[in-house]
Amino acid sequence: METISNPAPSNKTRLLELFQKLLPLVDSVSDKIRFAALLGLGLDIWIFVWLYFIKQFSASSSLIVTGILLLPVLVLLRFWWALEEIKDLPTIAGRMMEDAKGEIRETVQSIHAGQAQKLSFLGSAKSLWSIGSMAGEARELLGSYISIGTLANPFTLMLGALSLVGVLGMTLLGFVMLMLTLF
């Protein structure tokens, strides 16, 4: 019999190669969005301090302005969270595939050996444990899928771009407020 070798890489291998190429980009974008969110949070605190303590605005007015200016920061933090979860996607998918392969291999070996598993408390508990662990990994994978959905939604992308512009505007506003305070 002639064996046919498969020179084309498997789908899993190609997918892992794609993730390996994209992960540095995702990591870089994630770091920049985290910096913008932290900058926005710092500026938000500075604007509150300027309004409430330096210019003696009322607490409610200062909190309302600060709360409104916190919205772009929250949007950026959601994008950062989504990118961080995407970085774990290859690990989660690999663990799920290895667990499924192990379970299938174990079942096939026991069938070939003629060992029919008896229905017992320990066997049922072991089955529930493995189902529970696979469900936990599926939940992690679903969370990553939802993160991809956040990044692929045109409306949220537009909100993310507006949030970056908002943080830039807050930076300019914070600089102007600093100049008004010092001079």
mmCIF file with all atom_site columns, C-alpha atoms in Angstrom:
data_model
loop_
_atom_site.group_PDB
_atom_site.id
_atom_site.type_symbol
_atom_site.label_atom_id
_atom_site.label_alt_id
_atom_site.label_comp_id
_atom_site.label_asym_id
_atom_site.label_entity_id
_atom_site.label_seq_id
_atom_site.pdbx_PDB_ins_code
_atom_site.Cartn_x
_atom_site.Cartn_y
_atom_site.Cartn_z
_atom_site.occupancy
_atom_site.B_iso_or_equiv
_atom_site.pdbx_formal_charge
_atom_site.auth_seq_id
_atom_site.auth_comp_id
_atom_site.auth_asym_id
_atom_site.auth_atom_id
_atom_site.pdbx_PDB_model_num
ATOM 1   C CA . MET A 1 1   ? 0.000   0.000  0.000  1.00 0.00 ? 1   MET A CA 1
ATOM 2   C CA . GLU A 1 2   ? 1.128   3.436  -0.836 1.00 0.00 ? 2   GLU A CA 1
ATOM 3   C CA . THR A 1 3   ? 0.873   6.077  1.816  1.00 0.00 ? 3   THR A CA 1
ATOM 4   C CA . ILE A 1 4   ? -0.127  9.514  0.801  1.00 0.00 ? 4   ILE A CA 1
ATOM 5   C CA . SER A 1 5   ? 1.594   12.288 2.663  1.00 0.00 ? 5   SER A CA 1
ATOM 6   C CA . ASN A 1 6   ? -0.185  15.547 3.160  1.00 0.00 ? 6   ASN A CA 1
ATOM 7   C CA . PRO A 1 7   ? 2.283   18.332 2.269  1.00 0.00 ? 7   PRO A CA 1
ATOM 8   C CA . ALA A 1 8   ? -0.235  21.093 2.984  1.00 0.00 ? 8   ALA A CA 1
ATOM 9   C CA . PRO A 1 9   ? -0.248  22.305 6.580  1.00 0.00 ? 9   PRO A CA 1
ATOM 10  C CA . SER A 1 10  ? -3.326  21.534 8.624  1.00 0.00 ? 10  SER A CA 1
ATOM 11  C CA . ASN A 1 11  ? -5.905  24.172 9.383  1.00 0.00 ? 11  ASN A CA 1
ATOM 12  C CA . LYS A 1 12  ? -4.758  24.261 12.997 1.00 0.00 ? 12  LYS A CA 1
ATOM 13  C CA . THR A 1 13  ? -1.165  24.922 11.955 1.00 0.00 ? 13  THR A CA 1
ATOM 14  C CA . ARG A 1 14  ? -2.160  27.694 9.576  1.00 0.00 ? 14  ARG A CA 1
ATOM 15  C CA . LEU A 1 15  ? -4.396  29.262 12.199 1.00 0.00 ? 15  LEU A CA 1
ATOM 16  C CA . LEU A 1 16  ? -1.611  29.179 14.790 1.00 0.00 ? 16  LEU A CA 1
ATOM 17  C CA . GLU A 1 17  ? 0.812   30.738 12.303 1.00 0.00 ? 17  GLU A CA 1
ATOM 18  C CA . LEU A 1 18  ? -1.706  33.502 11.617 1.00 0.00 ? 18  LEU A CA 1
ATOM 19  C CA . PHE A 1 19  ? -2.110  34.139 15.342 1.00 0.00 ? 19  PHE A CA 1
ATOM 20  C CA . GLN A 1 20  ? 1.669   34.191 15.807 1.00 0.00 ? 20  GLN A CA 1
ATOM 21  C CA . LYS A 1 21  ? 1.929   36.893 13.136 1.00 0.00 ? 21  LYS A CA 1
ATOM 22  C CA . LEU A 1 22  ? -0.979  38.935 14.503 1.00 0.00 ? 22  LEU A CA 1
ATOM 23  C CA . LEU A 1 23  ? -0.159  38.733 18.217 1.00 0.00 ? 23  LEU A CA 1
ATOM 24  C CA . PRO A 1 24  ? 2.657   41.351 18.139 1.00 0.00 ? 24  PRO A CA 1
ATOM 25  C CA . LEU A 1 25  ? 0.330   43.768 16.342 1.00 0.00 ? 25  LEU A CA 1
ATOM 26  C CA . VAL A 1 26  ? -2.518  43.083 18.764 1.00 0.00 ? 26  VAL A CA 1
ATOM 27  C CA . ASP A 1 27  ? -0.137  43.496 21.712 1.00 0.00 ? 27  ASP A CA 1
ATOM 28  C CA . SER A 1 28  ? 1.184   46.808 20.373 1.00 0.00 ? 28  SER A CA 1
ATOM 29  C CA . VAL A 1 29  ? -2.300  48.208 19.741 1.00 0.00 ? 29  VAL A CA 1
ATOM 30  C CA . SER A 1 30  ? -3.409  46.980 23.165 1.00 0.00 ? 30  SER A CA 1
ATOM 31  C CA . ASP A 1 31  ? -0.513  48.798 24.847 1.00 0.00 ? 31  ASP A CA 1
ATOM 32  C CA . LYS A 1 32  ? -1.290  52.033 23.017 1.00 0.00 ? 32  LYS A CA 1
ATOM 33  C CA . ILE A 1 33  ? -4.984  51.886 23.862 1.00 0.00 ? 33  ILE A CA 1
ATOM 34  C CA . ARG A 1 34  ? -4.141  51.154 27.516 1.00 0.00 ? 34  ARG A CA 1
ATOM 35  C CA . PHE A 1 35  ? -1.836  54.204 27.548 1.00 0.00 ? 35  PHE A CA 1
ATOM 36  C CA . ALA A 1 36  ? -4.569  56.386 26.021 1.00 0.00 ? 36  ALA A CA 1
ATOM 37  C CA . ALA A 1 37  ? -7.102  55.104 28.590 1.00 0.00 ? 37  ALA A CA 1
ATOM 38  C CA . LEU A 1 38  ? -4.735  55.754 31.502 1.00 0.00 ? 38  LEU A CA 1
ATOM 39  C CA . LEU A 1 39  ? -3.912  59.192 30.124 1.00 0.00 ? 39  LEU A CA 1
ATOM 40  C CA . GLY A 1 40  ? -7.642  59.929 29.824 1.00 0.00 ? 40  GLY A CA 1
ATOM 41  C CA . LEU A 1 41  ? -8.243  58.743 33.391 1.00 0.00 ? 41  LEU A CA 1
ATOM 42  C CA . GLY A 1 42  ? -5.439  60.963 34.688 1.00 0.00 ? 42  GLY A CA 1
ATOM 43  C CA . LEU A 1 43  ? -6.762  63.924 32.727 1.00 0.00 ? 43  LEU A CA 1
ATOM 44  C CA . ASP A 1 44  ? -10.261 63.258 34.020 1.00 0.00 ? 44  ASP A CA 1
ATOM 45  C CA . ILE A 1 45  ? -8.963  63.422 37.584 1.00 0.00 ? 45  ILE A CA 1
ATOM 46  C CA . TRP A 1 46  ? -7.035  66.626 36.777 1.00 0.00 ? 46  TRP A CA 1
ATOM 47  C CA . ILE A 1 47  ? -10.155 68.245 35.289 1.00 0.00 ? 47  ILE A CA 1
ATOM 48  C CA . PHE A 1 48  ? -12.153 67.364 38.418 1.00 0.00 ? 48  PHE A CA 1
ATOM 49  C CA . VAL A 1 49  ? -9.425  68.800 40.662 1.00 0.00 ? 49  VAL A CA 1
ATOM 50  C CA . TRP A 1 50  ? -9.273  71.962 38.552 1.00 0.00 ? 50  TRP A CA 1
ATOM 51  C CA . LEU A 1 51  ? -13.040 72.437 38.526 1.00 0.00 ? 51  LEU A CA 1
ATOM 52  C CA . TYR A 1 52  ? -13.752 71.605 42.164 1.00 0.00 ? 52  TYR A CA 1
ATOM 53  C CA . PHE A 1 53  ? -10.678 72.730 44.080 1.00 0.00 ? 53  PHE A CA 1
ATOM 54  C CA . ILE A 1 54  ? -9.083  75.445 41.969 1.00 0.00 ? 54  ILE A CA 1
ATOM 55  C CA . LYS A 1 55  ? -12.091 77.143 40.344 1.00 0.00 ? 55  LYS A CA 1
ATOM 56  C CA . GLN A 1 56  ? -14.485 76.320 43.200 1.00 0.00 ? 56  GLN A CA 1
ATOM 57  C CA . PHE A 1 57  ? -17.283 74.853 41.060 1.00 0.00 ? 57  PHE A CA 1
ATOM 58  C CA . SER A 1 58  ? -19.930 72.913 42.941 1.00 0.00 ? 58  SER A CA 1
ATOM 59  C CA . ALA A 1 59  ? -19.326 69.230 43.572 1.00 0.00 ? 59  ALA A CA 1
ATOM 60  C CA . SER A 1 60  ? -22.308 68.186 41.472 1.00 0.00 ? 60  SER A CA 1
ATOM 61  C CA . SER A 1 61  ? -21.194 70.270 38.472 1.00 0.00 ? 61  SER A CA 1
ATOM 62  C CA . SER A 1 62  ? -17.652 68.970 38.751 1.00 0.00 ? 62  SER A CA 1
ATOM 63  C CA . LEU A 1 63  ? -18.848 65.366 39.016 1.00 0.00 ? 63  LEU A CA 1
ATOM 64  C CA . ILE A 1 64  ? -21.197 65.731 36.034 1.00 0.00 ? 64  ILE A CA 1
ATOM 65  C CA . VAL A 1 65  ? -18.436 67.124 33.814 1.00 0.00 ? 65  VAL A CA 1
ATOM 66  C CA . THR A 1 66  ? -16.017 64.466 35.057 1.00 0.00 ? 66  THR A CA 1
ATOM 67  C CA . GLY A 1 67  ? -18.579 61.713 34.473 1.00 0.00 ? 67  GLY A CA 1
ATOM 68  C CA . ILE A 1 68  ? -19.215 62.846 30.918 1.00 0.00 ? 68  ILE A CA 1
ATOM 69  C CA . LEU A 1 69  ? -15.489 63.022 30.227 1.00 0.00 ? 69  LEU A CA 1
ATOM 70  C CA . LEU A 1 70  ? -15.079 59.520 31.668 1.00 0.00 ? 70  LEU A CA 1
ATOM 71  C CA . LEU A 1 71  ? -17.170 57.945 28.872 1.00 0.00 ? 71  LEU A CA 1
ATOM 72  C CA . PRO A 1 72  ? -14.381 57.933 26.246 1.00 0.00 ? 72  PRO A CA 1
ATOM 73  C CA . VAL A 1 73  ? -12.057 56.346 28.793 1.00 0.00 ? 73  VAL A CA 1
ATOM 74  C CA . LEU A 1 74  ? -14.575 53.569 29.450 1.00 0.00 ? 74  LEU A CA 1
ATOM 75  C CA . VAL A 1 75  ? -14.918 52.868 25.729 1.00 0.00 ? 75  VAL A CA 1
ATOM 76  C CA . LEU A 1 76  ? -11.144 52.670 25.387 1.00 0.00 ? 76  LEU A CA 1
ATOM 77  C CA . LEU A 1 77  ? -10.948 50.330 28.363 1.00 0.00 ? 77  LEU A CA 1
ATOM 78  C CA . ARG A 1 78  ? -13.487 48.031 26.656 1.00 0.00 ? 78  ARG A CA 1
ATOM 79  C CA . PHE A 1 79  ? -11.326 47.941 23.536 1.00 0.00 ? 79  PHE A CA 1
ATOM 80  C CA . TRP A 1 80  ? -8.246  47.235 25.635 1.00 0.00 ? 80  TRP A CA 1
ATOM 81  C CA . TRP A 1 81  ? -10.049 44.394 27.420 1.00 0.00 ? 81  TRP A CA 1
ATOM 82  C CA . ALA A 1 82  ? -11.152 42.913 24.085 1.00 0.00 ? 82  ALA A CA 1
ATOM 83  C CA . LEU A 1 83  ? -7.607  42.988 22.713 1.00 0.00 ? 83  LEU A CA 1
ATOM 84  C CA . GLU A 1 84  ? -6.230  41.381 25.885 1.00 0.00 ? 84  GLU A CA 1
ATOM 85  C CA . GLU A 1 85  ? -8.736  38.527 25.578 1.00 0.00 ? 85  GLU A CA 1
ATOM 86  C CA . ILE A 1 86  ? -7.859  37.998 21.933 1.00 0.00 ? 86  ILE A CA 1
ATOM 87  C CA . LYS A 1 87  ? -4.224  37.511 22.922 1.00 0.00 ? 87  LYS A CA 1
ATOM 88  C CA . ASP A 1 88  ? -5.314  34.425 24.940 1.00 0.00 ? 88  ASP A CA 1
ATOM 89  C CA . LEU A 1 89  ? -7.423  32.939 22.143 1.00 0.00 ? 89  LEU A CA 1
ATOM 90  C CA . PRO A 1 90  ? -4.754  30.532 20.752 1.00 0.00 ? 90  PRO A CA 1
ATOM 91  C CA . THR A 1 91  ? -4.058  29.157 24.228 1.00 0.00 ? 91  THR A CA 1
ATOM 92  C CA . ILE A 1 92  ? -7.725  28.589 25.002 1.00 0.00 ? 92  ILE A CA 1
ATOM 93  C CA . ALA A 1 93  ? -8.425  26.923 21.644 1.00 0.00 ? 93  ALA A CA 1
ATOM 94  C CA . GLY A 1 94  ? -5.344  24.710 21.971 1.00 0.00 ? 94  GLY A CA 1
ATOM 95  C CA . ARG A 1 95  ? -6.347  23.549 25.451 1.00 0.00 ? 95  ARG A CA 1
ATOM 96  C CA . MET A 1 96  ? -9.858  22.728 24.269 1.00 0.00 ? 96  MET A CA 1
ATOM 97  C CA . MET A 1 97  ? -8.541  20.696 21.337 1.00 0.00 ? 97  MET A CA 1
ATOM 98  C CA . GLU A 1 98  ? -6.053  18.799 23.526 1.00 0.00 ? 98  GLU A CA 1
ATOM 99  C CA . ASP A 1 99  ? -8.732  17.998 26.118 1.00 0.00 ? 99  ASP A CA 1
ATOM 100 C CA . ALA A 1 100 ? -11.130 16.791 23.434 1.00 0.00 ? 100 ALA A CA 1
ATOM 101 C CA . LYS A 1 101 ? -8.414  14.647 21.808 1.00 0.00 ? 101 LYS A CA 1
ATOM 102 C CA . GLY A 1 102 ? -7.514  13.125 25.169 1.00 0.00 ? 102 GLY A CA 1
ATOM 103 C CA . GLU A 1 103 ? -11.130 12.256 25.962 1.00 0.00 ? 103 GLU A CA 1
ATOM 104 C CA . ILE A 1 104 ? -11.709 10.714 22.531 1.00 0.00 ? 104 ILE A CA 1
ATOM 105 C CA . ARG A 1 105 ? -8.443  8.763  22.660 1.00 0.00 ? 105 ARG A CA 1
ATOM 106 C CA . GLU A 1 106 ? -9.265  7.417  26.128 1.00 0.00 ? 106 GLU A CA 1
ATOM 107 C CA . THR A 1 107 ? -12.759 6.346  25.072 1.00 0.00 ? 107 THR A CA 1
ATOM 108 C CA . VAL A 1 108 ? -11.525 4.632  21.897 1.00 0.00 ? 108 VAL A CA 1
ATOM 109 C CA . GLN A 1 109 ? -8.793  2.784  23.801 1.00 0.00 ? 109 GLN A CA 1
ATOM 110 C CA . SER A 1 110 ? -11.248 1.513  26.392 1.00 0.00 ? 110 SER A CA 1
ATOM 111 C CA . ILE A 1 111 ? -13.631 0.322  23.665 1.00 0.00 ? 111 ILE A CA 1
ATOM 112 C CA . HIS A 1 112 ? -10.806 -1.487 21.828 1.00 0.00 ? 112 HIS A CA 1
ATOM 113 C CA . ALA A 1 113 ? -9.692  -3.099 25.067 1.00 0.00 ? 113 ALA A CA 1
ATOM 114 C CA . GLY A 1 114 ? -13.237 -4.291 25.692 1.00 0.00 ? 114 GLY A CA 1
ATOM 115 C CA . GLN A 1 115 ? -13.551 -2.354 28.891 1.00 0.00 ? 115 GLN A CA 1
ATOM 116 C CA . ALA A 1 116 ? -17.044 -1.041 29.207 1.00 0.00 ? 116 ALA A CA 1
ATOM 117 C CA . GLN A 1 117 ? -17.099 1.560  31.914 1.00 0.00 ? 117 GLN A CA 1
ATOM 118 C CA . LYS A 1 118 ? -19.417 0.720  34.741 1.00 0.00 ? 118 LYS A CA 1
ATOM 119 C CA . LEU A 1 119 ? -21.816 3.366  35.814 1.00 0.00 ? 119 LEU A CA 1
ATOM 120 C CA . SER A 1 120 ? -20.554 4.331  39.216 1.00 0.00 ? 120 SER A CA 1
ATOM 121 C CA . PHE A 1 121 ? -20.437 7.400  41.342 1.00 0.00 ? 121 PHE A CA 1
ATOM 122 C CA . LEU A 1 122 ? -16.729 8.009  40.693 1.00 0.00 ? 122 LEU A CA 1
ATOM 123 C CA . GLY A 1 123 ? -17.104 7.481  36.933 1.00 0.00 ? 123 GLY A CA 1
ATOM 124 C CA . SER A 1 124 ? -20.026 9.873  36.823 1.00 0.00 ? 124 SER A CA 1
ATOM 125 C CA . ALA A 1 125 ? -18.126 12.434 38.872 1.00 0.00 ? 125 ALA A CA 1
ATOM 126 C CA . LYS A 1 126 ? -15.117 12.145 36.535 1.00 0.00 ? 126 LYS A CA 1
ATOM 127 C CA . SER A 1 127 ? -17.356 12.646 33.497 1.00 0.00 ? 127 SER A CA 1
ATOM 128 C CA . LEU A 1 128 ? -18.998 15.666 35.072 1.00 0.00 ? 128 LEU A CA 1
ATOM 129 C CA . TRP A 1 129 ? -15.577 17.084 35.967 1.00 0.00 ? 129 TRP A CA 1
ATOM 130 C CA . SER A 1 130 ? -14.312 16.786 32.392 1.00 0.00 ? 130 SER A CA 1
ATOM 131 C CA . ILE A 1 131 ? -17.547 18.207 31.003 1.00 0.00 ? 131 ILE A CA 1
ATOM 132 C CA . GLY A 1 132 ? -17.293 21.061 33.490 1.00 0.00 ? 132 GLY A CA 1
ATOM 133 C CA . SER A 1 133 ? -13.709 21.848 32.529 1.00 0.00 ? 133 SER A CA 1
ATOM 134 C CA . MET A 1 134 ? -14.574 21.805 28.824 1.00 0.00 ? 134 MET A CA 1
ATOM 135 C CA . ALA A 1 135 ? -17.564 24.068 29.521 1.00 0.00 ? 135 ALA A CA 1
ATOM 136 C CA . GLY A 1 136 ? -15.270 26.490 31.368 1.00 0.00 ? 136 GLY A CA 1
ATOM 137 C CA . GLU A 1 137 ? -12.900 26.576 28.422 1.00 0.00 ? 137 GLU A CA 1
ATOM 138 C CA . ALA A 1 138 ? -15.831 27.043 26.053 1.00 0.00 ? 138 ALA A CA 1
ATOM 139 C CA . ARG A 1 139 ? -16.957 29.987 28.179 1.00 0.00 ? 139 ARG A CA 1
ATOM 140 C CA . GLU A 1 140 ? -13.459 31.510 27.860 1.00 0.00 ? 140 GLU A CA 1
ATOM 141 C CA . LEU A 1 141 ? -13.557 30.942 24.101 1.00 0.00 ? 141 LEU A CA 1
ATOM 142 C CA . LEU A 1 142 ? -17.015 32.530 23.903 1.00 0.00 ? 142 LEU A CA 1
ATOM 143 C CA . GLY A 1 143 ? -15.702 35.540 25.840 1.00 0.00 ? 143 GLY A CA 1
ATOM 144 C CA . SER A 1 144 ? -12.935 35.900 23.273 1.00 0.00 ? 144 SER A CA 1
ATOM 145 C CA . TYR A 1 145 ? -15.486 35.581 20.469 1.00 0.00 ? 145 TYR A CA 1
ATOM 146 C CA . ILE A 1 146 ? -17.533 38.372 22.037 1.00 0.00 ? 146 ILE A CA 1
ATOM 147 C CA . SER A 1 147 ? -14.349 40.455 22.168 1.00 0.00 ? 147 SER A CA 1
ATOM 148 C CA . ILE A 1 148 ? -13.812 39.867 18.465 1.00 0.00 ? 148 ILE A CA 1
ATOM 149 C CA . GLY A 1 149 ? -17.397 40.979 17.923 1.00 0.00 ? 149 GLY A CA 1
ATOM 150 C CA . THR A 1 150 ? -16.665 44.186 19.812 1.00 0.00 ? 150 THR A CA 1
ATOM 151 C CA . LEU A 1 151 ? -13.699 44.899 17.583 1.00 0.00 ? 151 LEU A CA 1
ATOM 152 C CA . ALA A 1 152 ? -15.527 43.997 14.361 1.00 0.00 ? 152 ALA A CA 1
ATOM 153 C CA . ASN A 1 153 ? -18.678 46.031 15.007 1.00 0.00 ? 153 ASN A CA 1
ATOM 154 C CA . PRO A 1 154 ? -18.588 49.253 12.922 1.00 0.00 ? 154 PRO A CA 1
ATOM 155 C CA . PHE A 1 155 ? -20.515 51.198 15.570 1.00 0.00 ? 155 PHE A CA 1
ATOM 156 C CA . THR A 1 156 ? -18.062 50.304 18.340 1.00 0.00 ? 156 THR A CA 1
ATOM 157 C CA . LEU A 1 157 ? -15.125 51.014 16.041 1.00 0.00 ? 157 LEU A CA 1
ATOM 158 C CA . MET A 1 158 ? -16.556 54.457 15.410 1.00 0.00 ? 158 MET A CA 1
ATOM 159 C CA . LEU A 1 159 ? -17.018 54.947 19.164 1.00 0.00 ? 159 LEU A CA 1
ATOM 160 C CA . GLY A 1 160 ? -13.419 53.853 19.714 1.00 0.00 ? 160 GLY A CA 1
ATOM 161 C CA . ALA A 1 161 ? -12.122 56.359 17.165 1.00 0.00 ? 161 ALA A CA 1
ATOM 162 C CA . LEU A 1 162 ? -14.259 59.118 18.704 1.00 0.00 ? 162 LEU A CA 1
ATOM 163 C CA . SER A 1 163 ? -12.958 58.133 22.130 1.00 0.00 ? 163 SER A CA 1
ATOM 164 C CA . LEU A 1 164 ? -9.370  58.499 20.955 1.00 0.00 ? 164 LEU A CA 1
ATOM 165 C CA . VAL A 1 165 ? -10.238 61.935 19.589 1.00 0.00 ? 165 VAL A CA 1
ATOM 166 C CA . GLY A 1 166 ? -11.973 62.700 22.900 1.00 0.00 ? 166 GLY A CA 1
ATOM 167 C CA . VAL A 1 167 ? -8.849  61.798 24.880 1.00 0.00 ? 167 VAL A CA 1
ATOM 168 C CA . LEU A 1 168 ? -6.819  64.014 22.556 1.00 0.00 ? 168 LEU A CA 1
ATOM 169 C CA . GLY A 1 169 ? -9.304  66.830 23.218 1.00 0.00 ? 169 GLY A CA 1
ATOM 170 C CA . MET A 1 170 ? -9.064  66.182 26.952 1.00 0.00 ? 170 MET A CA 1
ATOM 171 C CA . THR A 1 171 ? -5.269  66.418 26.654 1.00 0.00 ? 171 THR A CA 1
ATOM 172 C CA . LEU A 1 172 ? -5.536  69.819 25.004 1.00 0.00 ? 172 LEU A CA 1
ATOM 173 C CA . LEU A 1 173 ? -8.140  70.932 27.555 1.00 0.00 ? 173 LEU A CA 1
ATOM 174 C CA . GLY A 1 174 ? -5.956  69.737 30.432 1.00 0.00 ? 174 GLY A CA 1
ATOM 175 C CA . PHE A 1 175 ? -2.962  71.608 29.017 1.00 0.00 ? 175 PHE A CA 1
ATOM 176 C CA . VAL A 1 176 ? -4.996  74.818 28.635 1.00 0.00 ? 176 VAL A CA 1
ATOM 177 C CA . MET A 1 177 ? -6.322  74.437 32.185 1.00 0.00 ? 177 MET A CA 1
ATOM 178 C CA . LEU A 1 178 ? -2.769  73.982 33.475 1.00 0.00 ? 178 LEU A CA 1
ATOM 179 C CA . MET A 1 179 ? -1.652  77.132 31.692 1.00 0.00 ? 179 MET A CA 1
ATOM 180 C CA . LEU A 1 180 ? -4.622  79.076 33.150 1.00 0.00 ? 180 LEU A CA 1
ATOM 181 C CA . THR A 1 181 ? -3.696  77.834 36.605 1.00 0.00 ? 181 THR A CA 1
ATOM 182 C CA . LEU A 1 182 ? -0.015  78.694 36.360 1.00 0.00 ? 182 LEU A CA 1
ATOM 183 C CA . PHE A 1 183 ? -0.335  82.100 34.677 1.00 0.00 ? 183 PHE A CA 1
#
